[in-house]
């Protein structure tokens, strides 16, 4: 991608335990297509306070925040947008003259996808996970009218806390439950992880489900999604989540909203890496 940086170029970035290329390619593609003097770079760090301090000190305009930093960053920013404050999980930091305000565009993306895929609100569901992204997904479900849910989390403390805060049940494992929607919000199935080739739910649960939603975006076709497609299920992928949340981040950073064609071209470019 041709870039012509200068002293006025505004830097945006991401912080992730496992940096990927999607956000970098998505944002930089749109910057070039729209003639914006921005550049985006992906980072990881073992020094989170130092990294966030660098955002403030160096005038980095925006930062996308991914696992495992979505909750730990809260204490390091100055202000929480209601989208983040309500669920105590962030995925976006916007720096305005040294003032760091945090948002959660994951929530926005999940809410949009549940509607666009026409997932019935009466569907029972099981959500595996209890971290920051799980809070965003579960909150979008609750606010979208999904009342009969189960949080599946081996960590009883965080699992029960999430379930209790939203009025759902908690179990350490799915057991004999066979809900209509299965949602994975853990690293199971993620490229590079120790469970990259594993299913987040057992095969019989996938067979019994109507909808399968995997928030993992790398790869775009996780073992869970591949299995669900093979069985003809309605699927929602992590790629869809990451694309919509990236679009909302782009708008927060630049103040510019691309049209649908520009958005779709940026997603296609980002996927081609």
Short mmCIF file of C-alpha atoms in Angstrom, two decimals:
data_model
loop_
_atom_site.label_atom_id
_atom_site.label_comp_id
_atom_site.label_asym_id
_atom_site.label_seq_id
_atom_site.Cartn_x
_atom_site.Cartn_y
_atom_site.Cartn_z
CA UNK A 1 0.00 0.00 0.00
CA UNK A 2 1.44 3.38 -0.97
CA UNK A 3 1.80 5.73 1.97
CA UNK A 4 3.18 9.26 2.01
CA UNK A 5 3.66 10.04 5.72
CA UNK A 6 4.74 13.45 6.92
CA UNK A 7 5.06 15.32 10.20
CA UNK A 8 1.30 15.81 10.36
CA UNK A 9 0.34 12.16 9.79
CA UNK A 10 -1.92 10.93 12.59
CA UNK A 11 -1.09 7.51 13.98
CA UNK A 12 -3.70 4.95 15.01
CA UNK A 13 -2.87 1.52 16.42
CA UNK A 14 -4.10 -1.62 18.08
CA UNK A 15 -3.06 -3.50 21.21
CA UNK A 16 -3.62 -7.25 21.20
CA UNK A 17 -2.21 -10.36 22.73
CA UNK A 18 -2.06 -11.81 19.22
CA UNK A 19 -1.77 -8.99 16.67
CA UNK A 20 -3.24 -9.65 13.25
CA UNK A 21 -3.31 -7.90 9.90
CA UNK A 22 -7.05 -7.32 9.45
CA UNK A 23 -7.32 -4.00 11.27
CA UNK A 24 -4.06 -2.71 9.83
CA UNK A 25 -5.11 -3.44 6.25
CA UNK A 26 -8.73 -2.32 6.77
CA UNK A 27 -7.88 1.08 8.22
CA UNK A 28 -4.92 1.85 5.97
CA UNK A 29 -6.93 0.89 2.88
CA UNK A 30 -9.67 3.35 3.82
CA UNK A 31 -7.18 6.08 4.72
CA UNK A 32 -5.69 5.79 1.24
CA UNK A 33 -9.01 5.53 -0.58
CA UNK A 34 -10.45 8.54 1.26
CA UNK A 35 -7.29 10.63 1.11
CA UNK A 36 -6.84 10.84 4.88
CA UNK A 37 -3.44 11.59 6.42
CA UNK A 38 -3.49 8.67 8.88
CA UNK A 39 -1.49 5.50 9.38
CA UNK A 40 -2.42 2.39 11.39
CA UNK A 41 -0.04 -0.11 13.04
CA UNK A 42 -0.69 -3.25 15.12
CA UNK A 43 1.21 -3.81 18.38
CA UNK A 44 1.42 -6.13 21.35
CA UNK A 45 2.99 -5.25 24.70
CA UNK A 46 3.96 -6.76 28.03
CA UNK A 47 3.78 -3.27 29.57
CA UNK A 48 0.17 -2.16 29.27
CA UNK A 49 0.47 1.00 31.44
CA UNK A 50 3.51 2.03 29.41
CA UNK A 51 1.71 1.37 26.12
CA UNK A 52 -1.36 3.40 27.09
CA UNK A 53 0.88 6.12 28.49
CA UNK A 54 2.59 6.21 25.10
CA UNK A 55 -0.73 6.76 23.37
CA UNK A 56 -1.29 9.84 25.50
CA UNK A 57 2.29 11.15 25.42
CA UNK A 58 2.90 10.68 21.69
CA UNK A 59 -0.47 11.91 20.50
CA UNK A 60 -1.62 8.61 19.01
CA UNK A 61 -5.14 9.39 17.79
CA UNK A 62 -6.82 6.05 18.37
CA UNK A 63 -6.19 2.54 19.62
CA UNK A 64 -8.14 -0.67 19.12
CA UNK A 65 -7.99 -2.92 22.20
CA UNK A 66 -8.30 -6.71 21.91
CA UNK A 67 -7.94 -9.70 24.20
CA UNK A 68 -6.58 -9.82 26.86
CA UNK A 69 -6.57 -6.06 27.50
CA UNK A 70 -10.26 -5.11 27.28
CA UNK A 71 -10.78 -4.83 31.04
CA UNK A 72 -7.25 -4.02 32.20
CA UNK A 73 -7.22 -0.81 30.12
CA UNK A 74 -10.18 0.68 31.98
CA UNK A 75 -8.09 2.00 34.87
CA UNK A 76 -5.68 3.65 32.44
CA UNK A 77 -8.09 5.93 30.55
CA UNK A 78 -9.76 9.20 31.55
CA UNK A 79 -13.36 8.62 30.52
CA UNK A 80 -15.70 5.80 29.55
CA UNK A 81 -18.35 6.23 26.90
CA UNK A 82 -21.71 4.72 27.96
CA UNK A 83 -21.08 1.83 25.52
CA UNK A 84 -18.08 0.84 27.65
CA UNK A 85 -19.20 1.98 31.09
CA UNK A 86 -22.33 -0.15 31.02
CA UNK A 87 -20.38 -3.37 30.55
CA UNK A 88 -16.99 -2.41 32.01
CA UNK A 89 -15.15 -3.56 28.92
CA UNK A 90 -13.48 -1.47 26.23
CA UNK A 91 -12.16 -2.09 22.72
CA UNK A 92 -11.44 1.43 21.51
CA UNK A 93 -9.49 4.38 22.89
CA UNK A 94 -9.75 7.84 21.32
CA UNK A 95 -7.13 10.44 22.23
CA UNK A 96 -8.24 14.07 22.03
CA UNK A 97 -5.44 16.41 23.09
CA UNK A 98 -4.23 13.95 25.72
CA UNK A 99 -7.68 13.03 27.02
CA UNK A 100 -8.30 9.29 26.58
CA UNK A 101 -11.93 8.25 26.14
CA UNK A 102 -12.83 4.58 25.79
CA UNK A 103 -15.67 2.98 23.83
CA UNK A 104 -16.95 -0.50 23.05
CA UNK A 105 -17.74 -0.97 19.35
CA UNK A 106 -17.89 -4.76 19.81
CA UNK A 107 -21.27 -4.27 21.48
CA UNK A 108 -22.50 -2.24 18.51
CA UNK A 109 -21.30 -4.87 16.04
CA UNK A 110 -22.92 -7.80 17.86
CA UNK A 111 -26.25 -5.98 18.21
CA UNK A 112 -26.26 -5.21 14.48
CA UNK A 113 -25.41 -8.79 13.52
CA UNK A 114 -28.12 -10.39 15.64
CA UNK A 115 -30.63 -8.20 13.80
CA UNK A 116 -29.19 -8.59 10.29
CA UNK A 117 -29.09 -12.38 10.63
CA UNK A 118 -32.66 -12.36 11.99
CA UNK A 119 -31.86 -14.52 15.03
CA UNK A 120 -35.18 -14.97 16.86
CA UNK A 121 -35.17 -13.23 20.23
CA UNK A 122 -36.92 -16.20 21.81
CA UNK A 123 -33.90 -18.40 21.03
CA UNK A 124 -32.26 -20.07 23.99
CA UNK A 125 -28.49 -19.67 23.98
CA UNK A 126 -25.25 -20.76 25.58
CA UNK A 127 -22.29 -18.39 25.55
CA UNK A 128 -18.84 -19.84 26.31
CA UNK A 129 -16.53 -17.30 27.91
CA UNK A 130 -16.56 -14.66 30.65
CA UNK A 131 -13.95 -12.06 29.68
CA UNK A 132 -14.29 -8.58 28.26
CA UNK A 133 -15.60 -9.62 24.86
CA UNK A 134 -18.05 -12.03 26.52
CA UNK A 135 -19.44 -9.08 28.48
CA UNK A 136 -20.01 -7.14 25.26
CA UNK A 137 -21.72 -10.06 23.52
CA UNK A 138 -23.84 -11.05 26.52
CA UNK A 139 -24.90 -7.44 27.10
CA UNK A 140 -25.94 -7.07 23.46
CA UNK A 141 -27.99 -10.25 23.81
CA UNK A 142 -29.67 -9.02 26.98
CA UNK A 143 -30.41 -5.60 25.51
CA UNK A 144 -31.66 -7.25 22.32
CA UNK A 145 -34.33 -9.17 24.23
CA UNK A 146 -32.69 -12.60 24.53
CA UNK A 147 -33.89 -13.71 27.95
CA UNK A 148 -33.12 -17.43 28.20
CA UNK A 149 -29.33 -17.68 28.32
CA UNK A 150 -26.53 -19.70 29.88
CA UNK A 151 -22.98 -18.51 30.53
CA UNK A 152 -20.54 -21.42 30.21
CA UNK A 153 -17.25 -20.60 31.95
CA UNK A 154 -14.73 -22.70 33.83
CA UNK A 155 -13.85 -19.68 35.97
CA UNK A 156 -16.73 -19.73 38.42
CA UNK A 157 -16.00 -16.28 39.83
CA UNK A 158 -16.14 -14.41 36.53
CA UNK A 159 -18.73 -16.73 35.01
CA UNK A 160 -21.22 -16.34 37.84
CA UNK A 161 -20.60 -12.61 38.04
CA UNK A 162 -21.36 -12.15 34.35
CA UNK A 163 -24.44 -14.39 34.49
CA UNK A 164 -25.81 -12.74 37.63
CA UNK A 165 -25.27 -9.23 36.28
CA UNK A 166 -27.41 -9.96 33.23
CA UNK A 167 -29.98 -12.37 34.64
CA UNK A 168 -28.63 -15.54 33.01
CA UNK A 169 -27.64 -18.96 34.34
CA UNK A 170 -24.07 -20.16 34.81
CA UNK A 171 -22.47 -23.58 34.43
CA UNK A 172 -18.83 -24.63 34.22
CA UNK A 173 -19.65 -26.83 31.21
CA UNK A 174 -22.57 -27.09 28.82
CA UNK A 175 -23.47 -30.57 30.04
CA UNK A 176 -26.78 -31.86 28.74
CA UNK A 177 -28.14 -28.45 27.75
CA UNK A 178 -28.91 -28.13 24.04
CA UNK A 179 -29.71 -24.45 23.34
CA UNK A 180 -30.86 -23.07 20.01
CA UNK A 181 -27.88 -20.72 19.70
CA UNK A 182 -24.24 -21.47 20.55
CA UNK A 183 -21.78 -18.60 20.97
CA UNK A 184 -18.03 -18.98 21.40
CA UNK A 185 -16.23 -16.03 22.99
CA UNK A 186 -13.02 -17.84 23.95
CA UNK A 187 -9.74 -18.44 22.05
CA UNK A 188 -10.82 -21.99 21.19
CA UNK A 189 -10.33 -22.37 17.44
CA UNK A 190 -8.03 -19.34 17.12
CA UNK A 191 -5.00 -19.62 14.85
CA UNK A 192 -1.80 -19.94 16.84
CA UNK A 193 -3.49 -21.03 20.06
CA UNK A 194 -3.11 -24.37 21.82
CA UNK A 195 -6.76 -25.15 20.99
CA UNK A 196 -6.63 -23.98 17.37
CA UNK A 197 -7.99 -27.24 15.95
CA UNK A 198 -10.68 -27.81 18.58
CA UNK A 199 -14.44 -27.24 18.65
CA UNK A 200 -15.77 -24.83 21.26
CA UNK A 201 -18.86 -27.05 21.68
CA UNK A 202 -19.33 -30.77 21.31
CA UNK A 203 -20.72 -32.07 18.02
CA UNK A 204 -24.10 -33.11 19.43
CA UNK A 205 -24.71 -29.57 20.70
CA UNK A 206 -23.89 -28.14 17.26
CA UNK A 207 -26.28 -30.58 15.63
CA UNK A 208 -29.06 -29.54 18.01
CA UNK A 209 -28.49 -25.80 17.53
CA UNK A 210 -30.12 -23.51 14.96
CA UNK A 211 -27.55 -20.69 15.11
CA UNK A 212 -23.80 -20.85 15.71
CA UNK A 213 -21.85 -17.65 16.45
CA UNK A 214 -18.06 -17.69 16.79
CA UNK A 215 -16.40 -14.41 17.74
CA UNK A 216 -12.94 -15.72 16.80
CA UNK A 217 -11.87 -13.89 13.62
CA UNK A 218 -8.55 -15.60 12.84
CA UNK A 219 -9.21 -17.81 10.97
CA UNK A 220 -12.48 -16.52 9.54
CA UNK A 221 -13.65 -20.13 9.22
CA UNK A 222 -12.93 -21.68 12.62
CA UNK A 223 -13.48 -25.40 13.27
CA UNK A 224 -16.79 -24.46 14.90
CA UNK A 225 -17.97 -22.42 11.91
CA UNK A 226 -16.83 -25.09 9.44
CA UNK A 227 -18.79 -27.75 11.33
CA UNK A 228 -21.87 -25.54 11.65
CA UNK A 229 -21.88 -24.68 7.93
CA UNK A 230 -21.58 -28.37 7.06
CA UNK A 231 -24.71 -29.02 9.11
CA UNK A 232 -26.63 -26.17 7.49
CA UNK A 233 -26.82 -23.92 10.52
CA UNK A 234 -27.27 -20.15 10.53
CA UNK A 235 -23.74 -18.85 11.22
CA UNK A 236 -22.33 -15.55 12.40
CA UNK A 237 -18.57 -15.22 12.13
CA UNK A 238 -15.90 -13.31 13.95
CA UNK A 239 -14.93 -11.73 10.64
CA UNK A 240 -18.32 -10.02 10.54
CA UNK A 241 -17.83 -8.75 14.09
CA UNK A 242 -14.33 -7.46 13.48
CA UNK A 243 -15.37 -5.70 10.26
CA UNK A 244 -18.30 -3.80 11.78
CA UNK A 245 -16.46 -2.87 14.96
CA UNK A 246 -13.49 -1.69 12.87
CA UNK A 247 -15.81 0.51 10.81
CA UNK A 248 -17.17 2.15 13.97
CA UNK A 249 -13.60 2.65 15.24
CA UNK A 250 -12.66 4.26 11.93
CA UNK A 251 -15.50 6.75 12.32
CA UNK A 252 -14.45 7.59 15.89
CA UNK A 253 -10.83 8.16 14.85
CA UNK A 254 -11.43 10.17 11.70
CA UNK A 255 -14.93 11.62 11.90
CA UNK A 256 -15.57 10.17 8.42
CA UNK A 257 -18.06 7.38 7.68
CA UNK A 258 -17.27 5.39 4.50
CA UNK A 259 -20.16 4.38 2.26
CA UNK A 260 -21.19 0.74 1.90
CA UNK A 261 -19.10 0.16 -1.22
CA UNK A 262 -15.99 1.61 0.40
CA UNK A 263 -16.58 -0.49 3.52
CA UNK A 264 -17.03 -3.72 1.54
CA UNK A 265 -13.90 -3.06 -0.51
CA UNK A 266 -11.90 -2.44 2.67
CA UNK A 267 -13.14 -5.71 4.18
CA UNK A 268 -12.23 -7.62 1.01
CA UNK A 269 -8.78 -6.03 0.98
CA UNK A 270 -8.22 -6.83 4.66
CA UNK A 271 -9.27 -10.47 4.15
CA UNK A 272 -6.88 -10.93 1.22
CA UNK A 273 -3.79 -10.84 3.42
#
